PDB file of C-alpha atoms in Angstrom:
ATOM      1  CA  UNK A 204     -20.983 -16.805 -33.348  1.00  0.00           C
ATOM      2  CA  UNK A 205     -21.033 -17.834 -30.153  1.00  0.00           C
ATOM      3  CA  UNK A 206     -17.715 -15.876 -28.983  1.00  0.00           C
ATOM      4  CA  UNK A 207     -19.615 -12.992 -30.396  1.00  0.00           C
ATOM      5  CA  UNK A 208     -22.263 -13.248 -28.343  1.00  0.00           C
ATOM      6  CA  UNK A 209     -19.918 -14.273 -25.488  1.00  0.00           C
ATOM      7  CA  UNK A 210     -18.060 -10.564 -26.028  1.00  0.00           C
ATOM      8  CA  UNK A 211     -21.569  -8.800 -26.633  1.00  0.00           C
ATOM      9  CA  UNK A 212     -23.109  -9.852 -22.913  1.00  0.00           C
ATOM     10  CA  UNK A 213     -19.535  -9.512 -20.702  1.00  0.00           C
ATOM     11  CA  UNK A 214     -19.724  -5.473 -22.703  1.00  0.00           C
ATOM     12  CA  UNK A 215     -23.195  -5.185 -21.332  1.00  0.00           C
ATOM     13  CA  UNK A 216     -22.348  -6.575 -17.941  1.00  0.00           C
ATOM     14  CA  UNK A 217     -19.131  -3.767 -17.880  1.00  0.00           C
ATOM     15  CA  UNK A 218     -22.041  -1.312 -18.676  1.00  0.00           C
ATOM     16  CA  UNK A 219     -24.304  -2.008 -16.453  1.00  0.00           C
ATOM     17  CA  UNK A 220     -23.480   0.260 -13.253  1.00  0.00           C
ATOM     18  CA  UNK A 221     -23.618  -2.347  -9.931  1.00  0.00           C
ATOM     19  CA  UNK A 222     -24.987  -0.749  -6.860  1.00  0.00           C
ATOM     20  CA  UNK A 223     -22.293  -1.056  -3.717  1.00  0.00           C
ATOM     21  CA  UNK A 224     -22.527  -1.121  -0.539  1.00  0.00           C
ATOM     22  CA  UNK A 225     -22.391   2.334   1.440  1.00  0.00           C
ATOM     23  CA  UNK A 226     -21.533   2.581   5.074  1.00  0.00           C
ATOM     24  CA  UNK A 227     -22.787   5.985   6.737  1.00  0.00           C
ATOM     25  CA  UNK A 228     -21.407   6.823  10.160  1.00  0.00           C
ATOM     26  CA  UNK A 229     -23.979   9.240  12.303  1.00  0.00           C
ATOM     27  CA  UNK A 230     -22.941  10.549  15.481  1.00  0.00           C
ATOM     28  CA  UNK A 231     -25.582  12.431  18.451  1.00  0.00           C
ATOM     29  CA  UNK A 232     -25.083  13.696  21.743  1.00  0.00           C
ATOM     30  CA  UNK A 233     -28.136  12.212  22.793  1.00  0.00           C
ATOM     31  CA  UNK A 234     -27.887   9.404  25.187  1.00  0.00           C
ATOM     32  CA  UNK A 235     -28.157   5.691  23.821  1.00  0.00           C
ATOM     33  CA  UNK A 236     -31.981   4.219  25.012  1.00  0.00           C
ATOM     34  CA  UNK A 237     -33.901   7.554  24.183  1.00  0.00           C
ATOM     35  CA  UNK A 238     -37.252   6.666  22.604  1.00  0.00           C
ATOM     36  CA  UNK A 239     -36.270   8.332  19.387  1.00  0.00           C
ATOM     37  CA  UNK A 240     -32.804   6.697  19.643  1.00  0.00           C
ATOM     38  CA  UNK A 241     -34.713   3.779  19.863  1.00  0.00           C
ATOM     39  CA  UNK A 242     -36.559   4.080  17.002  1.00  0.00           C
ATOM     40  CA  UNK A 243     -33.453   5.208  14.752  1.00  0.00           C
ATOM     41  CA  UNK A 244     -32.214   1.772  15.591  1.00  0.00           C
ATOM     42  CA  UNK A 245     -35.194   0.133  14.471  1.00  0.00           C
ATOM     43  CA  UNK A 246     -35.342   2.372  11.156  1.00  0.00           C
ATOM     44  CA  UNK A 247     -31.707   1.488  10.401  1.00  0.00           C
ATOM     45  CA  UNK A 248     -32.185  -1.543  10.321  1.00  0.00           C
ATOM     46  CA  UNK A 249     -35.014  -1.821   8.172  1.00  0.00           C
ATOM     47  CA  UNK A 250     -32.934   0.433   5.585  1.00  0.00           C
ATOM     48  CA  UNK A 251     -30.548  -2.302   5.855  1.00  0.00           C
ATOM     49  CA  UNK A 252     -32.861  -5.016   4.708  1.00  0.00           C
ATOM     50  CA  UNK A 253     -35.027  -3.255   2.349  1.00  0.00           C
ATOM     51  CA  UNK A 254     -31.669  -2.470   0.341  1.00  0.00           C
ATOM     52  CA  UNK A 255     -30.011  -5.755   0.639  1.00  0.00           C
ATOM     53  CA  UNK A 256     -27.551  -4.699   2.669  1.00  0.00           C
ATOM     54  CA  UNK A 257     -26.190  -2.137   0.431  1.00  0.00           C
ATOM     55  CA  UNK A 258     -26.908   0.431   3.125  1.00  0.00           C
ATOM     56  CA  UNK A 259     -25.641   1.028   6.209  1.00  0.00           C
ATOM     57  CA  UNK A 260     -25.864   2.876   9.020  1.00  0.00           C
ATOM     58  CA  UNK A 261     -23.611   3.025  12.172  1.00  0.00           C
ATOM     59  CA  UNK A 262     -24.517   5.166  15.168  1.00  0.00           C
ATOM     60  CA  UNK A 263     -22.703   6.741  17.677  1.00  0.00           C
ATOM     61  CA  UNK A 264     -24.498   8.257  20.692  1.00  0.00           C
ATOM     62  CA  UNK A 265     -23.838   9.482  23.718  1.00  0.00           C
ATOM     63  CA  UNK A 266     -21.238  12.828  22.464  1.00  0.00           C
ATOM     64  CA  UNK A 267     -18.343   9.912  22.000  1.00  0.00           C
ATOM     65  CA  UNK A 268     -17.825  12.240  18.970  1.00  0.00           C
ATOM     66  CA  UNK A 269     -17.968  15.322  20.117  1.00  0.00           C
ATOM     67  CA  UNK A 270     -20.664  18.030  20.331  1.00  0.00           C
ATOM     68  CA  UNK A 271     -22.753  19.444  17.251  1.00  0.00           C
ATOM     69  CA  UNK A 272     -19.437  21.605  15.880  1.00  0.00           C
ATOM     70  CA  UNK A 273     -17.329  18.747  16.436  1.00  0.00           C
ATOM     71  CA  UNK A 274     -19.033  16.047  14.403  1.00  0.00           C
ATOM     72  CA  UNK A 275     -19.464  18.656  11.475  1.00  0.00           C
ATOM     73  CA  UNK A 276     -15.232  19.639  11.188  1.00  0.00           C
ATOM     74  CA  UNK A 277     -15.130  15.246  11.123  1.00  0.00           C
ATOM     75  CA  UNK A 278     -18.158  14.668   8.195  1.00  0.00           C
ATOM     76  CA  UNK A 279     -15.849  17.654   6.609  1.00  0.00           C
ATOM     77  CA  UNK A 280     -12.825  15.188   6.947  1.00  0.00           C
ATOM     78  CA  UNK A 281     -14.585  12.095   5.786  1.00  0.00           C
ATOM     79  CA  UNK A 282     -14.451  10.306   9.648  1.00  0.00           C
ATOM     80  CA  UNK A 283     -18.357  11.098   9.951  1.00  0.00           C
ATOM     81  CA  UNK A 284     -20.951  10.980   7.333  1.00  0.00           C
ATOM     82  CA  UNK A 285     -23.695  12.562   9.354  1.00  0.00           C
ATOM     83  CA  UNK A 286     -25.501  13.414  12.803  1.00  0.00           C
ATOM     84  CA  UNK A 287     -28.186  14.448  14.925  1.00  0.00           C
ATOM     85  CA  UNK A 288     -27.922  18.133  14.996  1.00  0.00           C
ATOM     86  CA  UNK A 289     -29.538  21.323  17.035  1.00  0.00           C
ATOM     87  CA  UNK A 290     -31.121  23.302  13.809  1.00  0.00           C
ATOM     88  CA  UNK A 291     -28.428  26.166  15.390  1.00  0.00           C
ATOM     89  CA  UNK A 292     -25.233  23.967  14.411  1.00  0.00           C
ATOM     90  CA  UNK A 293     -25.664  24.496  11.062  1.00  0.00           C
ATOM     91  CA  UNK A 294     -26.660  27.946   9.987  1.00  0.00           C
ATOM     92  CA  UNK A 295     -23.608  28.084   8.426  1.00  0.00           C
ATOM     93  CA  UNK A 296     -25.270  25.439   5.349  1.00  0.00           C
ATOM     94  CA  UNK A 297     -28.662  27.952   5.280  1.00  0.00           C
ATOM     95  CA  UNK A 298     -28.775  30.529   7.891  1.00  0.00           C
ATOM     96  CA  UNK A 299     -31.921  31.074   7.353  1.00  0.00           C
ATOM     97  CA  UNK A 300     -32.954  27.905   9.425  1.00  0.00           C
ATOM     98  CA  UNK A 301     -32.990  29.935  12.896  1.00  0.00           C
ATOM     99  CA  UNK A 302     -36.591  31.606  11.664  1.00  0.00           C
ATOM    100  CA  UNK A 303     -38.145  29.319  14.582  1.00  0.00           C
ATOM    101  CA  UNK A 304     -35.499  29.872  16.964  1.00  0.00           C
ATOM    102  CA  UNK A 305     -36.201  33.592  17.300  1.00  0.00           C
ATOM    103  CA  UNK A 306     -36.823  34.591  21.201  1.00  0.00           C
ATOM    104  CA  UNK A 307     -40.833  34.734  21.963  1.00  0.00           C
ATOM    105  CA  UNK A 308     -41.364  34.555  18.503  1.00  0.00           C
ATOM    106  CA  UNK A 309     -44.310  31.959  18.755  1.00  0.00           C
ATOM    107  CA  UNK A 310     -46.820  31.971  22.055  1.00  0.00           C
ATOM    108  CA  UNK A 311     -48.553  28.571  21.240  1.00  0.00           C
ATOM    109  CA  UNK A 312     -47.962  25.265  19.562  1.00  0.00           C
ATOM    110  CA  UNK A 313     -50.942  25.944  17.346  1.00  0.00           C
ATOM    111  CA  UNK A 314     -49.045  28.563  15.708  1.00  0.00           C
ATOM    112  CA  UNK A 315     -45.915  26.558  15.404  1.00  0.00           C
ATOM    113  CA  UNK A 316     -47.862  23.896  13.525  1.00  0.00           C
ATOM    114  CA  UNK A 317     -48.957  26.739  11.211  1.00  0.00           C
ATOM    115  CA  UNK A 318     -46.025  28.064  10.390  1.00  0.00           C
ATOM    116  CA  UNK A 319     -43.995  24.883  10.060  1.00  0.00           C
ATOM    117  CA  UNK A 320     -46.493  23.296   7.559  1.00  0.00           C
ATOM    118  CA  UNK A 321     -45.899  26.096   5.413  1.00  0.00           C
ATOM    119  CA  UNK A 322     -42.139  26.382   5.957  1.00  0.00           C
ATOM    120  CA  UNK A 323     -40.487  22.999   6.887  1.00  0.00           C
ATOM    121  CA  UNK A 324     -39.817  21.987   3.207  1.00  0.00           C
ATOM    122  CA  UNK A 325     -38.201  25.621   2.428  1.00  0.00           C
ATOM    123  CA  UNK A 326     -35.608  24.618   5.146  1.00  0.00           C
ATOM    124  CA  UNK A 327     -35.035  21.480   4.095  1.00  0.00           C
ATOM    125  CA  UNK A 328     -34.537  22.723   0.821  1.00  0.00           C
ATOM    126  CA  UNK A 329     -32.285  25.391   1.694  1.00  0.00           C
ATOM    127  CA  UNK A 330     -29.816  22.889   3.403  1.00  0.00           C
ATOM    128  CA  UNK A 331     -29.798  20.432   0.820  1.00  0.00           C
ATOM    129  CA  UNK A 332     -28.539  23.377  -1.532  1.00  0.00           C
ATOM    130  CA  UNK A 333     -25.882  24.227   1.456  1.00  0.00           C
ATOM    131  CA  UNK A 334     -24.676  20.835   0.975  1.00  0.00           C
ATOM    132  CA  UNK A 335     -26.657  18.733   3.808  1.00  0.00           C
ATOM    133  CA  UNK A 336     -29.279  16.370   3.432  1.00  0.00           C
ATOM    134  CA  UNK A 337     -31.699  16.518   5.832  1.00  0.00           C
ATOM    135  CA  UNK A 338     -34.891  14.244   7.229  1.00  0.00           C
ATOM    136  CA  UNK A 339     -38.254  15.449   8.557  1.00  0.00           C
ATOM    137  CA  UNK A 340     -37.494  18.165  10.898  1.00  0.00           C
ATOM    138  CA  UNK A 341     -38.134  17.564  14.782  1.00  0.00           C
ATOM    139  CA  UNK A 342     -39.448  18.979  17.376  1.00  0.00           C
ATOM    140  CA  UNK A 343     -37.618  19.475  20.476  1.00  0.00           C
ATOM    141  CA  UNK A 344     -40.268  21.652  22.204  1.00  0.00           C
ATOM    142  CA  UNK A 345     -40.180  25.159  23.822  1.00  0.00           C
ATOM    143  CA  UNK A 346     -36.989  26.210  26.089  1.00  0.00           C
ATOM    144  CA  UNK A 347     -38.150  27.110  29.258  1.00  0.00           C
ATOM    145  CA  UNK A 348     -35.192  29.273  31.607  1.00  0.00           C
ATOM    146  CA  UNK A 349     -34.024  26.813  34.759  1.00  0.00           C
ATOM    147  CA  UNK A 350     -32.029  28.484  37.103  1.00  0.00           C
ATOM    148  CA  UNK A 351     -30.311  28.367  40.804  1.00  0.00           C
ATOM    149  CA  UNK A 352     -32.113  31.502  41.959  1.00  0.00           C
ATOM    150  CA  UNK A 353     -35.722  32.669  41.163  1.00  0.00           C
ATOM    151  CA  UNK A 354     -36.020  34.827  38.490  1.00  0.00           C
ATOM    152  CA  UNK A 355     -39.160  37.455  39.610  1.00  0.00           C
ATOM    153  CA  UNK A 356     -37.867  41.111  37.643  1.00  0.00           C
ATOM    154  CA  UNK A 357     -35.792  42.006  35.123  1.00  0.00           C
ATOM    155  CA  UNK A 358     -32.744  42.904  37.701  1.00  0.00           C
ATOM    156  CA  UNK A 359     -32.643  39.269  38.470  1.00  0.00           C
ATOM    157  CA  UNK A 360     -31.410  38.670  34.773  1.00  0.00           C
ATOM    158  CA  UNK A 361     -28.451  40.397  35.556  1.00  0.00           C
ATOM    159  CA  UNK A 362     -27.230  37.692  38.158  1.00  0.00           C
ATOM    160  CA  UNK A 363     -27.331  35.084  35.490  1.00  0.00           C
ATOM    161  CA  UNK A 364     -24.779  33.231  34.106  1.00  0.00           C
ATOM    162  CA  UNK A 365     -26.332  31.316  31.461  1.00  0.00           C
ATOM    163  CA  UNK A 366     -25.144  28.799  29.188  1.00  0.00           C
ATOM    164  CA  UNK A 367     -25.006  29.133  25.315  1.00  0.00           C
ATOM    165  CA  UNK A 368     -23.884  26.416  22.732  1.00  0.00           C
ATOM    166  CA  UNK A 369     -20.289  27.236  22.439  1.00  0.00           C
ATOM    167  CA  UNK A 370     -19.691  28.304  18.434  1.00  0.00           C
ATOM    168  CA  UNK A 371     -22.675  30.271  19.044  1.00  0.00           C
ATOM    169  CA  UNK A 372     -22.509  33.884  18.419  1.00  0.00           C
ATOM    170  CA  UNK A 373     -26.035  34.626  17.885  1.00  0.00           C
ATOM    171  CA  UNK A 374     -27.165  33.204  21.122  1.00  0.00           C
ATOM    172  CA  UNK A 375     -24.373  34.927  22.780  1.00  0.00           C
ATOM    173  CA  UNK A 376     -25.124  38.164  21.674  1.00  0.00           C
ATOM    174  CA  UNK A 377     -29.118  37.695  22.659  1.00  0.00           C
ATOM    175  CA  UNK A 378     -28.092  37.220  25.963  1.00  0.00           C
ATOM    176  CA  UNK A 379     -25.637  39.948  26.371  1.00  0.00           C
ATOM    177  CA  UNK A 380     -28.652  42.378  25.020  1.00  0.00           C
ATOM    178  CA  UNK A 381     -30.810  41.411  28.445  1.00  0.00           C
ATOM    179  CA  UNK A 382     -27.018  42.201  30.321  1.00  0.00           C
ATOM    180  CA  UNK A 383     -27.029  38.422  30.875  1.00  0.00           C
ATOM    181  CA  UNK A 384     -23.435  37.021  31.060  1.00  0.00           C
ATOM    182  CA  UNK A 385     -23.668  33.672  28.279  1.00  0.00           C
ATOM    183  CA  UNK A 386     -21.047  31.321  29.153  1.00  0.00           C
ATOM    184  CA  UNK A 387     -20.071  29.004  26.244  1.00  0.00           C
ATOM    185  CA  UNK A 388     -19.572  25.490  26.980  1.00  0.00           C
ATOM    186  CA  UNK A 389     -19.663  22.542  24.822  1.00  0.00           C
ATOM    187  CA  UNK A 390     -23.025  20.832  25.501  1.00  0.00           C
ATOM    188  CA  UNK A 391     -21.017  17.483  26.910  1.00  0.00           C
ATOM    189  CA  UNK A 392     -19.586  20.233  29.551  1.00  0.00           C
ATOM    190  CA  UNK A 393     -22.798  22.159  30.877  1.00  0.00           C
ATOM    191  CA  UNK A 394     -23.761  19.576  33.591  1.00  0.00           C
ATOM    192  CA  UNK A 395     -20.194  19.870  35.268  1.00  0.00           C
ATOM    193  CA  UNK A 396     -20.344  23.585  34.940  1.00  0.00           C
ATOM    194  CA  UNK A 397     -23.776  23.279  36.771  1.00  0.00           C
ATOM    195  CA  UNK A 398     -22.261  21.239  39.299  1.00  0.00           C
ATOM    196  CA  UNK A 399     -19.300  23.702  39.874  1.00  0.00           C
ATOM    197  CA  UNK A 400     -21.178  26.878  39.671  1.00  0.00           C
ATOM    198  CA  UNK A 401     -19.630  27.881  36.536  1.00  0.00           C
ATOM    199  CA  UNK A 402     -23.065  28.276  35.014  1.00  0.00           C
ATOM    200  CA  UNK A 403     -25.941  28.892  37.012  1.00  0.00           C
ATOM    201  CA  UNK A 404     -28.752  28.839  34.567  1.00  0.00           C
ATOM    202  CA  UNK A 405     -29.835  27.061  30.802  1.00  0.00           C
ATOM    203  CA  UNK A 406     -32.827  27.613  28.661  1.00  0.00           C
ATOM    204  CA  UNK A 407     -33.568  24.347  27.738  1.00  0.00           C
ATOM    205  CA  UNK A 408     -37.289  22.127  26.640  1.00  0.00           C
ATOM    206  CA  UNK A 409     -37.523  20.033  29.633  1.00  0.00           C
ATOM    207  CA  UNK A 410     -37.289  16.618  27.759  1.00  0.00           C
ATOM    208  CA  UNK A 411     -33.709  17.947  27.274  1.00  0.00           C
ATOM    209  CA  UNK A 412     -33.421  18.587  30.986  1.00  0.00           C
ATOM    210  CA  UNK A 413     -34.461  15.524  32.513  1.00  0.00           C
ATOM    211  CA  UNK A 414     -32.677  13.161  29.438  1.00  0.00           C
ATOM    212  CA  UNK A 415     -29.375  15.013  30.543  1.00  0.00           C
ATOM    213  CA  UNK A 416     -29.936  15.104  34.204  1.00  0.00           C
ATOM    214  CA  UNK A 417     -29.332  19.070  34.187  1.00  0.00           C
ATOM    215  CA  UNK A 418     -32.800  19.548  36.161  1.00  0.00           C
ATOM    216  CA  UNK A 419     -31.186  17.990  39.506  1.00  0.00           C
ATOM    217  CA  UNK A 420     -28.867  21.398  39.821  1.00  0.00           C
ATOM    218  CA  UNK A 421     -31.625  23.702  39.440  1.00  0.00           C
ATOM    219  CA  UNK A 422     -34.148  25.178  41.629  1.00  0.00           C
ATOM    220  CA  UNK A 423     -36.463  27.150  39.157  1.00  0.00           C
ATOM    221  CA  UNK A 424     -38.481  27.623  35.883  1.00  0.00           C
ATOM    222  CA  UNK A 425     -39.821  30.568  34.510  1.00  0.00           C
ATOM    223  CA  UNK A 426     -43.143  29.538  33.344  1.00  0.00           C
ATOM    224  CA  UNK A 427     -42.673  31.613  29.795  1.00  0.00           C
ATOM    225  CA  UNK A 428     -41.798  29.564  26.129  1.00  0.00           C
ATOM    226  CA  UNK A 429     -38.596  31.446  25.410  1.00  0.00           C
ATOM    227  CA  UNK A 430     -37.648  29.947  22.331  1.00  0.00           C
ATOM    228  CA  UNK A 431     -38.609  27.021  19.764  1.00  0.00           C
ATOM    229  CA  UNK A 432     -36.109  24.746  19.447  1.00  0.00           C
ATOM    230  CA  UNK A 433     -36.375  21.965  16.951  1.00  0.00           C
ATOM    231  CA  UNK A 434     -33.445  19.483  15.354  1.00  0.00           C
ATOM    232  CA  UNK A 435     -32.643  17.044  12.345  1.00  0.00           C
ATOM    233  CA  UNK A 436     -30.925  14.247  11.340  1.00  0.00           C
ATOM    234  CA  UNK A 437     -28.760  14.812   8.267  1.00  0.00           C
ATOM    235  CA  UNK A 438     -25.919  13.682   5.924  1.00  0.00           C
ATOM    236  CA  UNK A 439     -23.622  15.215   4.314  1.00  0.00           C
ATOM    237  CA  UNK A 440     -24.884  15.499   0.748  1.00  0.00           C
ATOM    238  CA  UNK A 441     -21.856  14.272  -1.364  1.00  0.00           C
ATOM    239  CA  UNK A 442     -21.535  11.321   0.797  1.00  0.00           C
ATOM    240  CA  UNK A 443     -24.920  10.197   0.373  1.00  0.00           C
ATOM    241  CA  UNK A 444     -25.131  11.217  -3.197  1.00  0.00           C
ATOM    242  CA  UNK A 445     -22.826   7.794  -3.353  1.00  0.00           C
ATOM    243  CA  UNK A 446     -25.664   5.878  -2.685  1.00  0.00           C
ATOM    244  CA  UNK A 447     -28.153   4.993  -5.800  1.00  0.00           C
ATOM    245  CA  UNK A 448     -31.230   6.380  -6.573  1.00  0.00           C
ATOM    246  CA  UNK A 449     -33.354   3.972  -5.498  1.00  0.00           C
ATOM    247  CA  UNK A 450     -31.717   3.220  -2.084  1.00  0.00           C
ATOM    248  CA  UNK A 451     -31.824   6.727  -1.182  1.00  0.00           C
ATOM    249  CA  UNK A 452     -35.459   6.910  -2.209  1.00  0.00           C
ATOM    250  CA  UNK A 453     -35.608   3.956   0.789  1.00  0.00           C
ATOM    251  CA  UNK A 454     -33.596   6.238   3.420  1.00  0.00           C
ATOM    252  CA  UNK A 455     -35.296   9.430   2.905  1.00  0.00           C
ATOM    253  CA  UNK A 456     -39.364   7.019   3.249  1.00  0.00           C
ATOM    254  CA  UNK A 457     -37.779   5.431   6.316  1.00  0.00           C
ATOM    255  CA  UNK A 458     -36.175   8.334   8.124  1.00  0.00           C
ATOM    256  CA  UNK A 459     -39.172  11.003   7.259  1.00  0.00           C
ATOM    257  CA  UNK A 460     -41.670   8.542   8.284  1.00  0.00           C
ATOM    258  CA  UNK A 461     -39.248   7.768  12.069  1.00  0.00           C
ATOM    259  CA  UNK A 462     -38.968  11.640  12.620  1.00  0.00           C
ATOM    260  CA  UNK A 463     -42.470  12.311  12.025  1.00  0.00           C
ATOM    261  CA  UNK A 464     -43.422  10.133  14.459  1.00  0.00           C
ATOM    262  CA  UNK A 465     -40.751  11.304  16.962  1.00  0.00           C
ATOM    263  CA  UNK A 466     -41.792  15.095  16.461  1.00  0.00           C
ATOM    264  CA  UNK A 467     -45.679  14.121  17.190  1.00  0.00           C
ATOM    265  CA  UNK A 468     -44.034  12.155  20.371  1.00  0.00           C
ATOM    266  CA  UNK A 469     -41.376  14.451  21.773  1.00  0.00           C
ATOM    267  CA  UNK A 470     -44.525  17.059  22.286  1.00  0.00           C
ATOM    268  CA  UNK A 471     -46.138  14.767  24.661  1.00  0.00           C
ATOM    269  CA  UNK A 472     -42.944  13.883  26.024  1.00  0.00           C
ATOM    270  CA  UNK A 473     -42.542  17.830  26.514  1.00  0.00           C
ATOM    271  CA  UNK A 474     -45.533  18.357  28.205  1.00  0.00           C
ATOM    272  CA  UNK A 475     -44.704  15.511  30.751  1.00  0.00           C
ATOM    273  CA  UNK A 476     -41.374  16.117  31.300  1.00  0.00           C
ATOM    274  CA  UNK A 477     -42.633  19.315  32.604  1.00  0.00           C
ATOM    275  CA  UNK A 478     -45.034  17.996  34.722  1.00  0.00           C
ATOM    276  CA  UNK A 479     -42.273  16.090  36.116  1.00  0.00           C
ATOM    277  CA  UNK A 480     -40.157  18.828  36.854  1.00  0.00           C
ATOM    278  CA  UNK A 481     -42.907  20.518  38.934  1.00  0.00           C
ATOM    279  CA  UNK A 482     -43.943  17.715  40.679  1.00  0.00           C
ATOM    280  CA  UNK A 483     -39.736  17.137  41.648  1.00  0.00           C
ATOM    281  CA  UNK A 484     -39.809  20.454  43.430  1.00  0.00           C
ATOM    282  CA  UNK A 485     -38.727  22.882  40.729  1.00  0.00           C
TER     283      UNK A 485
END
């Protein structure tokens, strides 16, 4: 009798499916000691204790890995699990995820918070069916146009040579429409090609260039919201699917909770960093 109860529990025990440990590895181009890099440290390792341990996450900032295009061809090769991506980078999971990023399509961030409250989820949702699994959306704020030379009429487009995300075609081809000549350069690249003259203008939110230093090779700003430009942190979706139920359920509380609070922050951040950009002489 009591070998057959023996042989009933170790059956049960086989059955019983044990939760293991996953280890996710996230890579960003944004510089280590960013608030919100700060904060994804923080939320990491509260994942970490709230599953036991059975979740982890390791991040690499700073482009060691590459730019956007980069760390997607390594999640497809198993090396990287993840990143923090430019919405752009991966239109190729749900194209449809450039609706903000069209040129003067919004003239306030009143109607940006109307449209996104209605629209955030359908993005979300369309990656996740692409194959990516993606946090609260976040804002990286309106991309204002810095250049060498001051930009007064529409002939002074013509002596630009602007930057655009290399892998980029849509970007490239907006440009070429004003007869601006885009130059594509990996992002980890741009600041040298400022330095050199290679490039001689970016449309960037000025959070973006202040964190990487771009605004000390430019002279002016067109005061004019260009574009919205807005980002996520994601995983690949069969690498994730790995983890169970309920400590995914954990990730997805923690990490929409973190980039909420970093897309109410990085708007104030915006609207300083552009303060600070006047007041450096730009």
């Amino acid at each position: 009798m009591k070998q057959t109860f023996s042989f009933i529990l170790v059956v049960l025990f086989l059955l019983v499916p044990v939760a293991q440990a996953k280890n996710y590895k996230i890579a960003t181009i944004s510089p280590d000691g960013l608030s919100w890099m700060k904060k994804l440290r923080i939320g990491v390792k509260e994942i970490e204790a709230r599953t036991d341990g059975r979740v982890k996450i390791k991040i690499y900032p700073g482009g060691v890995h590459g730019d956007d295009y980069t760390v997607l061809r390594k999640m497809r090769i198993g090396q990287l699990h993840g990143g923090g991506f430019a919405a752009g980078s991966l239109t190729r999971f749900y194209p449809d995820l450039q609706v903000y990023n069209l040129p003067l399509q919004f003239q306030s961030y009143e109607e940006v918070d109307f449209i996104r409250e209605k629209m955030d989820q359908r993005i979300v949702d369309g990656l996740d069916e692409g194959g990516i699994s993606s946090f609260a959306l976040t804002e990286t704020g309106f991309a204002y146009l810095l250049s060498k030379e001051p930009v007064t009429k529409v002939e002074d487009l013509h002596k630009l040579k602007a930057w655009v995300p290399d892998g980029d075609p849509i970007s490239a081809a907006l440009l070429k429409s004003f007869d601006i000549s885009p130059i594509p350069l990996n992002i980890t690249d741009v600041l040298a090609g400022l330095q050199t003259g290679l490039i001689n203008a970016v449309a960037v939110p000025p959070i973006v260039a202040l964190a990487l230093q771009w605004h000390n090779h430019v002279d002016y700003m067109m005061d004019l919201p260009l574009v919205y430009i807005y980002s996520m942190t994601a995983l690949d979706k069969k690498a994730f699917s790995k983890a169970s139920d309920s400590d995914r359920k954990i990730v997805y509380e923690v990490m929409n909770k973190l980039f909420n609070e970093v897309d109410a922050e990085n708007r104030v951040d915006n609207v300083k960093a552009y303060e600070a950009l006047i007041s450096q002489g730009i």
